[in-house]
Structures are given as C-alpha cells and as structure tokens.
Short mmCIF file of C-alpha atoms in Angstrom, two decimals:
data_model
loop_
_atom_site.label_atom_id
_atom_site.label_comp_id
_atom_site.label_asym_id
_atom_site.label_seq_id
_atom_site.Cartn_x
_atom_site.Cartn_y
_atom_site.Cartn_z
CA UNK A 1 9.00 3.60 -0.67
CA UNK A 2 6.45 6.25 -0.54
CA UNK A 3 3.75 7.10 -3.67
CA UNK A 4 4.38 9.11 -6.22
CA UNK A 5 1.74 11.97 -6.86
CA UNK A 6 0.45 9.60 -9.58
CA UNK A 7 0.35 6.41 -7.44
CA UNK A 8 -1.29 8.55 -4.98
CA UNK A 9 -3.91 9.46 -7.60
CA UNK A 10 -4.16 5.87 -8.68
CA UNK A 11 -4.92 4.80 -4.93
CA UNK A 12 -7.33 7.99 -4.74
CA UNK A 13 -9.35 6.62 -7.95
CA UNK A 14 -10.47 3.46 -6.18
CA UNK A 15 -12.38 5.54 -4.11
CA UNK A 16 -14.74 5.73 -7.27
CA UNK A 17 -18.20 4.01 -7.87
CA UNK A 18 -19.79 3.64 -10.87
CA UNK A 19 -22.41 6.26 -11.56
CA UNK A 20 -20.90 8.63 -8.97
CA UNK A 21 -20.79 12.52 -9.59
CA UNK A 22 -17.30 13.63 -8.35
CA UNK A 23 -15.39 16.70 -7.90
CA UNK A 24 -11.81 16.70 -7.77
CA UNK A 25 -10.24 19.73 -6.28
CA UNK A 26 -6.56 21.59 -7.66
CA UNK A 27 -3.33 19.95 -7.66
CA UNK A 28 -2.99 16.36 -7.15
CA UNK A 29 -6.55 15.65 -7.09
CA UNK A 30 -7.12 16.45 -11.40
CA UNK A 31 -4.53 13.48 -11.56
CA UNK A 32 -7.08 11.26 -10.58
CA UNK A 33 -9.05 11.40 -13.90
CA UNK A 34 -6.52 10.29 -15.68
CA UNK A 35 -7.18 6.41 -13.25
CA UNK A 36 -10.54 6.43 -13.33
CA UNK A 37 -10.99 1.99 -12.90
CA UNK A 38 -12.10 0.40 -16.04
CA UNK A 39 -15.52 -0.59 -16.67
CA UNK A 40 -16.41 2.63 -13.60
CA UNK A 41 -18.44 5.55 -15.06
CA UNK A 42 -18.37 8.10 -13.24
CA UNK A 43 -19.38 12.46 -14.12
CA UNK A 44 -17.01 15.12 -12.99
CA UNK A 45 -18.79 18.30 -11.87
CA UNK A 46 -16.98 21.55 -11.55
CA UNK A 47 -17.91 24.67 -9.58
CA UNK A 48 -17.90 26.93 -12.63
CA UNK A 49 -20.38 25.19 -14.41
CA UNK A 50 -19.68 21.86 -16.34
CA UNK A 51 -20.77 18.43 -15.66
CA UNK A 52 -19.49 15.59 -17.30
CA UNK A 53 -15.47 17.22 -17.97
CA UNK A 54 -13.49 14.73 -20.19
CA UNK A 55 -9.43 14.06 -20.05
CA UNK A 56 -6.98 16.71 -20.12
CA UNK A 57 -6.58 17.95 -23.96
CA UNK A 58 -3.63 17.11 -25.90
CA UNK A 59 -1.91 19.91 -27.81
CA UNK A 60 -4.05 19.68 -30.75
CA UNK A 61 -7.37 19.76 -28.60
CA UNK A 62 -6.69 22.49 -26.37
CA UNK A 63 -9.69 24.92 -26.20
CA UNK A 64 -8.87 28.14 -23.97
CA UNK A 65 -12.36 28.57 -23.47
CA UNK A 66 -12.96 25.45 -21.52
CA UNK A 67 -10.92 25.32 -18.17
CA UNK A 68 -12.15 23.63 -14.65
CA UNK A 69 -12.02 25.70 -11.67
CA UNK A 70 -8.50 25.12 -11.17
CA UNK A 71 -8.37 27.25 -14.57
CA UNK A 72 -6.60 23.96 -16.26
CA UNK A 73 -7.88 24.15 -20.03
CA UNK A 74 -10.23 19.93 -20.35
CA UNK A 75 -11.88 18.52 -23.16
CA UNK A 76 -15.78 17.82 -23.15
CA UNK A 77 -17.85 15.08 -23.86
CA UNK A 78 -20.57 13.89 -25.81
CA UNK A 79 -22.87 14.22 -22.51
CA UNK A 80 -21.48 17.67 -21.09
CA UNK A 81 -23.62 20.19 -19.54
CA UNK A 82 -23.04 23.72 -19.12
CA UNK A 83 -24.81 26.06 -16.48
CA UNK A 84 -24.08 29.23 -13.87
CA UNK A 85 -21.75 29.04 -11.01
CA UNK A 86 -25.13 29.18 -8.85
CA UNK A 87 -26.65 26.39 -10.45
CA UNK A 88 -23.16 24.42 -9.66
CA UNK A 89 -23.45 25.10 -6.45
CA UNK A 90 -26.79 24.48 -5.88
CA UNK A 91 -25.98 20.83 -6.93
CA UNK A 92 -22.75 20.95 -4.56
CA UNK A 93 -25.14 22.65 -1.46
CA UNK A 94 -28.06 20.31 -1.94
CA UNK A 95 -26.20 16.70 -1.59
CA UNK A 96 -26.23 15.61 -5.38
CA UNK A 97 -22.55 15.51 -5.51
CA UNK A 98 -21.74 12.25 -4.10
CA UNK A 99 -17.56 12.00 -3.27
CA UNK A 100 -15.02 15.07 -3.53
CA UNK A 101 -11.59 14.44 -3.76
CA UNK A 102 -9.31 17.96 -2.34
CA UNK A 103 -6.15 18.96 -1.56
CA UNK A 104 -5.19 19.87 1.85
CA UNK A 105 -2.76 22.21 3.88
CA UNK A 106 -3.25 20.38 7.05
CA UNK A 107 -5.97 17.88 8.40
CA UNK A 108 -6.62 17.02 12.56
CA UNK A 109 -7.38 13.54 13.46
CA UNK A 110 -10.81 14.57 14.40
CA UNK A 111 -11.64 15.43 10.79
CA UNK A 112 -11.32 19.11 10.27
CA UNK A 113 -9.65 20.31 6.94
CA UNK A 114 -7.59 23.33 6.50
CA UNK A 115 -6.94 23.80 2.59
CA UNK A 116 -7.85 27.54 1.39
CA UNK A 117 -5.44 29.61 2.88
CA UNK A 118 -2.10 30.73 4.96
CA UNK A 119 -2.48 33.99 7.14
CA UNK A 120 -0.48 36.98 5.83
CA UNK A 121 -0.05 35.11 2.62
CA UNK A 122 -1.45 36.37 -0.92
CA UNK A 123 -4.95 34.51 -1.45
CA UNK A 124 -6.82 35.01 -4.73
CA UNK A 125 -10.40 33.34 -3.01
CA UNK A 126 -11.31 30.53 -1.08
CA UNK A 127 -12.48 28.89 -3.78
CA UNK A 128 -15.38 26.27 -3.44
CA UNK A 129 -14.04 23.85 -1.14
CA UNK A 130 -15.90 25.27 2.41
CA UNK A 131 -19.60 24.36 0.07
CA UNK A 132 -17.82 21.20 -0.62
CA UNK A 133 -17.11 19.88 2.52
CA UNK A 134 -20.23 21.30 3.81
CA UNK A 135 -22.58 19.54 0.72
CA UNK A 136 -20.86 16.21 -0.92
CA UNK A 137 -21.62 13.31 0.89
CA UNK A 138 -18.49 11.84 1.34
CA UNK A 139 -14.89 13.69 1.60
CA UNK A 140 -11.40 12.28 0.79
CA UNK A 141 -8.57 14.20 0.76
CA UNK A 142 -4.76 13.48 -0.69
CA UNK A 143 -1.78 15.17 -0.14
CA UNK A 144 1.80 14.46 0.64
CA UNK A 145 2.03 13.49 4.48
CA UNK A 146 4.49 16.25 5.52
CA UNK A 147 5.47 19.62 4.85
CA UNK A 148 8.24 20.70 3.46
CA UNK A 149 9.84 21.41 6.22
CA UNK A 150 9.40 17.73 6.96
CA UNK A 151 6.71 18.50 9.49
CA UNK A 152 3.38 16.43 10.13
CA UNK A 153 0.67 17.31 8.25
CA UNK A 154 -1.55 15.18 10.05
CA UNK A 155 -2.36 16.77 13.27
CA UNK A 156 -3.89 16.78 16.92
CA UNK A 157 -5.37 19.96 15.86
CA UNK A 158 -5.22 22.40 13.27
CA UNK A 159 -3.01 25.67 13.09
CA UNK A 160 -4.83 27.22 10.23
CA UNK A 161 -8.16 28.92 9.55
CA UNK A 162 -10.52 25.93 8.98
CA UNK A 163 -12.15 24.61 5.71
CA UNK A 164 -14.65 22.66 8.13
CA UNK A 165 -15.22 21.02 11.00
CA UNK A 166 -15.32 17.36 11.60
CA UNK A 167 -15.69 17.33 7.28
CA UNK A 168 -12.89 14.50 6.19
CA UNK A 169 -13.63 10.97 5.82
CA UNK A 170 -11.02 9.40 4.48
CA UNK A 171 -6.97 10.69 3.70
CA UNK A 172 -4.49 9.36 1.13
CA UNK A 173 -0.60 10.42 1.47
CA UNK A 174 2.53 9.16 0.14
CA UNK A 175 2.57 6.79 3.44
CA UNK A 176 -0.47 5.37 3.41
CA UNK A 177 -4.72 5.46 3.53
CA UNK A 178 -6.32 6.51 6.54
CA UNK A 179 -10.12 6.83 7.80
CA UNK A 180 -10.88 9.35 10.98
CA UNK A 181 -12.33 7.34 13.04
CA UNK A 182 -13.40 8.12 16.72
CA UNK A 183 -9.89 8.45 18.36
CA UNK A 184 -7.73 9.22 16.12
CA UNK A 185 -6.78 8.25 12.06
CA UNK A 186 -7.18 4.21 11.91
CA UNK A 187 -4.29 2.95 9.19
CA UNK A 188 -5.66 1.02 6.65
CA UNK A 189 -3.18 0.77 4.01
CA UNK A 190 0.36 1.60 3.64
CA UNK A 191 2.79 2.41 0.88
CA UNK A 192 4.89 -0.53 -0.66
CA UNK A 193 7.94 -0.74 1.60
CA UNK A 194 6.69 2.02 4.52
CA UNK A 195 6.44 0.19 7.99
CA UNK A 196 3.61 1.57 10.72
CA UNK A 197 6.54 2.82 12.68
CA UNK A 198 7.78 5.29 10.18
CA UNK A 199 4.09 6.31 9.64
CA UNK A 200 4.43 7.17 13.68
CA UNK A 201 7.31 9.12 13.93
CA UNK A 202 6.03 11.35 10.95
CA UNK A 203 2.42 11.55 12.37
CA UNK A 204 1.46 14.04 14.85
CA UNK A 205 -2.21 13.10 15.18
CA UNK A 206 -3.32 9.55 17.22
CA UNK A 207 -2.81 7.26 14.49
CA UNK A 208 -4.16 3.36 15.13
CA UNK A 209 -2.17 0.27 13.94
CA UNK A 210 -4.09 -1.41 10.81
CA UNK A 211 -4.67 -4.61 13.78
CA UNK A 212 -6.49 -2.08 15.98
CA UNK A 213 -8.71 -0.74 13.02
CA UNK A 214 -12.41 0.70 14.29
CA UNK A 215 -15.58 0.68 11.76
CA UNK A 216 -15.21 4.19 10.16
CA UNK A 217 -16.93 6.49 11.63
CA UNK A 218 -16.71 10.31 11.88
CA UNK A 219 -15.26 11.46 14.84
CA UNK A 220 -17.12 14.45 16.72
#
C-alpha cells in the first residue's frame, strides 16, 4: 500500500544527521519534526528569522506571535535565536544550511523542481524555496507521486515555471525513495506492498529498477 503523509514524513526524517541545520518547507514537509530519530539533534532554521523552532504547540502553548514561514503558529526552545529575514537568508545563500526538505508541484528526472507556482493561478510570493535550492547543500523533496488527476508527477521534463535547475537530490512519494541520478530517477526503496511495475506505469520520467541502481549523482 502506499505511505501515508505521516509515513512519508517518517521516511523523510531519516534523511536527518545529527547536528544538521534543516529547513523544512509547507505542507507535508513540517510533519517531519514531529519524527525527528531518537538520540539525532538536529536545528530547524526558518526564512523569517528563527533558528532552533521546537514542536508544534498544543492548545495551551499556542503563541500567535511565533509562526514559521508557512505562518503555522511553533513553540521555541531553550536555544532559539531570533534575527531579520536578511540575516536568514544570508545563512540559506551562503551554504550553512545543510539539508532542506520541500514540497513540490512537479520534479524532471534530471533534477529540476517546480514548487512556487501555477500560471494564471492566484500566488501570494514565491516564497524562499528558489534561495533554497540555490544555497542548502543537499535537497530532498516529498510529495504524493501523482496529481490529482492521477497524472505523473515525476517527469521527463517540467511543464511549470522552474524552482531550479538540476537542484533535487533525492525524492520521497507515497511509492517509494528515489535519487536523480545520471539517466533518470534510480529506485531505492519502495512502499510496503507497491511492486516496481506499478511505480512504472505511474512514472513518466526514466525510472531505474532498485538492481540497476547507479552511485547518486546529480544529473546535468
């Protein structure tokens, strides 16, 4: 069966290290702070300003003056730091930020994201994530593997405006883990119960069996 949005969140929190400084982008990405691995410290950053964000509040701790940048109210900790949007970004811009977990509209199998926006569709701002891709060291993204229409959201190529270029390294769906690699998406991982052949038929881009895995590596 495929993941959940928490299970994918759960798989997407192994992609921590201890002592990392992460930033997890809107939707099913904040889930992923609620798995961090036992015994793994790790400091969220946020692009308006906070470093070190703590668990989402209960009822009794909400404060309406501390939000993330998805504008979702968090709880600090003993260790948080609070600064300018420019001094965020200046972390994000100048490689101190060392994994970013986003959300994604569509993603080609050479790398390039497409997550800020749909043409003649409402957008409020593109949001960090073109800085992101552009200054964390290493990208993953998670999202469901199709759209709602049932289509691919893994793809040859991209239909919509770019994030970035060549930026992903590694993608988490419901189906299954994958790493762009040159040639296509190498499977490394699938969901309890999915076969590689149902991965196929619901994959547009050039996806490699997990036997004919390549080192990751960037393609382009």
């Amino acid at each position: 069966m495929a993941w959940t949005r928490d299970q994918m969140a759960a798989r997407a929190a192994l992609e921590l290290e201890d002592g990392f400084y992460v930033n997890l982008g809107i939707g099913i990405p904040t889930l992923v702070s609620n798995y961090i691995p036992e015994g793994v410290d790790v400091t969220l950053q946020s692009e308006n300003g906070m470093l070190g964000m703590g668990p989402f509040p209960t009822e009794e701790e909400v404060d309406p003056d501390l939000i993330n940048a998805g504008k979702q109210t968090i709880t600090e900790l003993d260790r948080t730091s609070y600064f300018s949007s420019a001094d965020s970004f200046s972390m994000i811009r100048g490689g101190h930020i060392d994994l970013s977990i986003l959300g994604a509209m569509e993603v080609s199998e050479t790398g390039d994201l497409a997550n800020w926006m749909i043409p003649g569709k409402l957008v409020k701002g593109m949001g960090g994530a073109m800085d992101l891709v552009a200054g964390v060291r290493r990208v993953v993204v998670v999202m469901d593997h199709a759209n709602k229409k049932g289509e691919s959201k893994l793809l040859r190529r991209c239909s919509l405006p770019l994030t970035g270029a060549g930026v992903v390294d590694r993608i988490i769906t419901d189906l299954g883990v994958f790493d762009v690699v040159l040639g296509g998406l190498a499977c490394i991982e699938l969901a309890a119960g999915v076969s590689f052949e149902e991965v196929q038929a619901k994959t547009e881009a050039t996806l490699m069996p997990l036997a004919a895995n390549h080192p990751s590596a960037k393609a382009g």
